[in-house]
């Protein structure tokens, strides 16, 4: 297994992996109760967003035998403000999602609108996605991707924020130095509990940064 920089040609495969993992996520289930349509937001939006990675973002993938088995997406919150996140291609994706989601669209928009201010005011880095393929869970892939990204954040002297939707995710994040800063019991009526966590900035990286194509 190797961790390497994500490449735009891998966007379809990476989006499929993330969609498969999020199918069982409590927040995803709440956003799209219909299991048949639950993967659509990730497949459509995440795939296009990966193609439009900005210099303020870092996407890394774990690869084994030519297949992606893990994905991590990080954002430098301050630097992200320097770049215009509104791209006409993403606007077209929003229109496509609107058409495909049908009557589920208003609820999906309401959840994303409620989520937006949760991480507002944060500085440093944001861990927005960290997943391992369903067939490769619990063998250290997520830990390896986490260490890979945190080493870079440490070199940058940056705090790292994350949002968790299960106690297992909270426990995993705490093992990497994150602490709960806020518990969100009800984002909207019926929504699952969410936890906002932060890892403090370190003056020196505890792990040497993994170069692109670094073997594990």
Tab-separated table of N, CA, C and O in Angstrom, residues 8-9 11 27 39 43 46 51 58-59 61 67 73-74 79 82 87 119 122 134 136 140 145 148 170 172-173 181 209:
chain	number	residue	atom	x	y	z
A	8	UNK	N	-6.555	14.072	-10.770
A	8	UNK	CA	-7.921	14.292	-11.245
A	8	UNK	C	-8.534	13.098	-11.982
A	8	UNK	O	-9.742	12.869	-11.884
A	9	UNK	N	-7.730	12.325	-12.697
A	9	UNK	CA	-8.283	11.169	-13.414
A	9	UNK	C	-8.828	10.112	-12.453
A	9	UNK	O	-9.547	9.193	-12.880
A	11	UNK	N	-10.868	10.835	-9.973
A	11	UNK	CA	-12.013	11.428	-9.288
A	11	UNK	C	-13.219	10.496	-9.234
A	11	UNK	O	-13.902	10.406	-8.210
A	27	UNK	N	-25.240	10.944	9.482
A	27	UNK	CA	-25.589	12.237	8.896
A	27	UNK	C	-26.056	12.074	7.456
A	27	UNK	O	-27.013	12.721	7.029
A	39	UNK	N	-26.364	7.992	-2.442
A	39	UNK	CA	-25.012	8.159	-2.982
A	39	UNK	C	-24.899	9.322	-3.966
A	39	UNK	O	-23.798	9.795	-4.232
A	43	UNK	N	-21.492	11.250	-5.209
A	43	UNK	CA	-21.001	10.850	-6.528
A	43	UNK	C	-20.911	12.038	-7.483
A	43	UNK	O	-19.951	12.163	-8.242
A	46	UNK	N	-18.865	15.463	-5.123
A	46	UNK	CA	-17.503	15.176	-4.691
A	46	UNK	C	-16.608	14.888	-5.891
A	46	UNK	O	-15.446	15.300	-5.924
A	51	UNK	N	-12.001	17.259	-9.007
A	51	UNK	CA	-11.380	17.703	-10.253
A	51	UNK	C	-10.911	19.154	-10.162
A	51	UNK	O	-10.079	19.599	-10.956
A	58	UNK	N	-5.604	19.777	-0.158
A	58	UNK	CA	-4.700	18.661	-0.399
A	58	UNK	C	-5.512	17.373	-0.369
A	58	UNK	O	-6.218	17.103	0.603
A	59	UNK	N	-5.447	16.616	-1.441
A	59	UNK	CA	-6.132	15.327	-1.509
A	59	UNK	C	-5.080	14.240	-1.650
A	59	UNK	O	-4.197	14.321	-2.507
A	61	UNK	N	-4.440	9.838	-1.511
A	61	UNK	CA	-5.110	8.545	-1.631
A	61	UNK	C	-4.158	7.423	-1.241
A	61	UNK	O	-2.945	7.517	-1.444
A	67	UNK	N	-5.506	0.121	-7.138
A	67	UNK	CA	-6.852	0.538	-6.737
A	67	UNK	C	-6.771	1.480	-5.543
A	67	UNK	O	-5.943	1.308	-4.651
A	73	UNK	N	-9.100	14.251	2.342
A	73	UNK	CA	-9.162	15.592	1.769
A	73	UNK	C	-9.006	16.611	2.896
A	73	UNK	O	-9.759	16.592	3.872
A	74	UNK	N	-8.007	17.471	2.759
A	74	UNK	CA	-7.704	18.491	3.753
A	74	UNK	C	-7.853	19.865	3.118
A	74	UNK	O	-7.625	20.035	1.926
A	79	UNK	N	-6.014	29.911	3.744
A	79	UNK	CA	-5.610	30.006	2.335
A	79	UNK	C	-6.808	29.829	1.411
A	79	UNK	O	-6.857	30.415	0.326
A	82	UNK	N	-8.454	32.779	0.009
A	82	UNK	CA	-7.751	33.487	-1.058
A	82	UNK	C	-8.259	33.073	-2.429
A	82	UNK	O	-8.150	33.820	-3.396
A	87	UNK	N	-17.159	28.103	-8.691
A	87	UNK	CA	-16.708	27.782	-10.037
A	87	UNK	C	-17.948	27.452	-10.864
A	87	UNK	O	-18.854	26.763	-10.387
A	119	UNK	N	-18.373	25.222	11.428
A	119	UNK	CA	-16.917	25.371	11.417
A	119	UNK	C	-16.468	26.787	11.054
A	119	UNK	O	-15.288	27.028	10.832
A	122	UNK	N	-13.080	29.117	12.177
A	122	UNK	CA	-11.899	28.288	12.405
A	122	UNK	C	-10.730	28.807	11.569
A	122	UNK	O	-10.920	29.394	10.509
A	134	UNK	N	-14.683	-0.047	2.122
A	134	UNK	CA	-15.387	-0.976	3.006
A	134	UNK	C	-14.724	-2.345	3.133
A	134	UNK	O	-14.856	-3.005	4.175
A	136	UNK	N	-11.554	-2.787	3.242
A	136	UNK	CA	-10.232	-2.618	3.845
A	136	UNK	C	-10.322	-1.804	5.129
A	136	UNK	O	-9.464	-0.983	5.431
A	140	UNK	N	-5.630	-0.085	9.408
A	140	UNK	CA	-4.669	0.994	9.534
A	140	UNK	C	-4.613	1.991	8.398
A	140	UNK	O	-3.778	2.902	8.429
A	145	UNK	N	-3.371	7.576	6.609
A	145	UNK	CA	-3.742	8.812	5.930
A	145	UNK	C	-3.783	9.977	6.910
A	145	UNK	O	-3.416	11.108	6.569
A	148	UNK	N	-0.244	11.009	7.742
A	148	UNK	CA	0.311	11.659	6.558
A	148	UNK	C	-0.089	13.132	6.502
A	148	UNK	O	0.748	14.013	6.276
A	170	UNK	N	-15.173	9.834	16.772
A	170	UNK	CA	-14.648	10.669	17.855
A	170	UNK	C	-13.449	9.990	18.508
A	170	UNK	O	-12.402	10.603	18.727
A	172	UNK	N	-11.463	7.693	17.301
A	172	UNK	CA	-10.331	7.653	16.382
A	172	UNK	C	-9.613	9.000	16.335
A	172	UNK	O	-8.379	9.068	16.371
A	173	UNK	N	-10.380	10.076	16.275
A	173	UNK	CA	-9.777	11.408	16.227
A	173	UNK	C	-9.038	11.725	17.529
A	173	UNK	O	-7.953	12.308	17.511
A	181	UNK	N	-14.617	20.067	21.060
A	181	UNK	CA	-14.816	21.471	21.422
A	181	UNK	C	-16.298	21.837	21.462
A	181	UNK	O	-16.670	22.838	22.067
A	209	UNK	N	7.104	14.101	7.432
A	209	UNK	CA	6.117	14.133	6.364
A	209	UNK	C	6.373	13.048	5.339
A	209	UNK	O	7.509	12.764	4.986
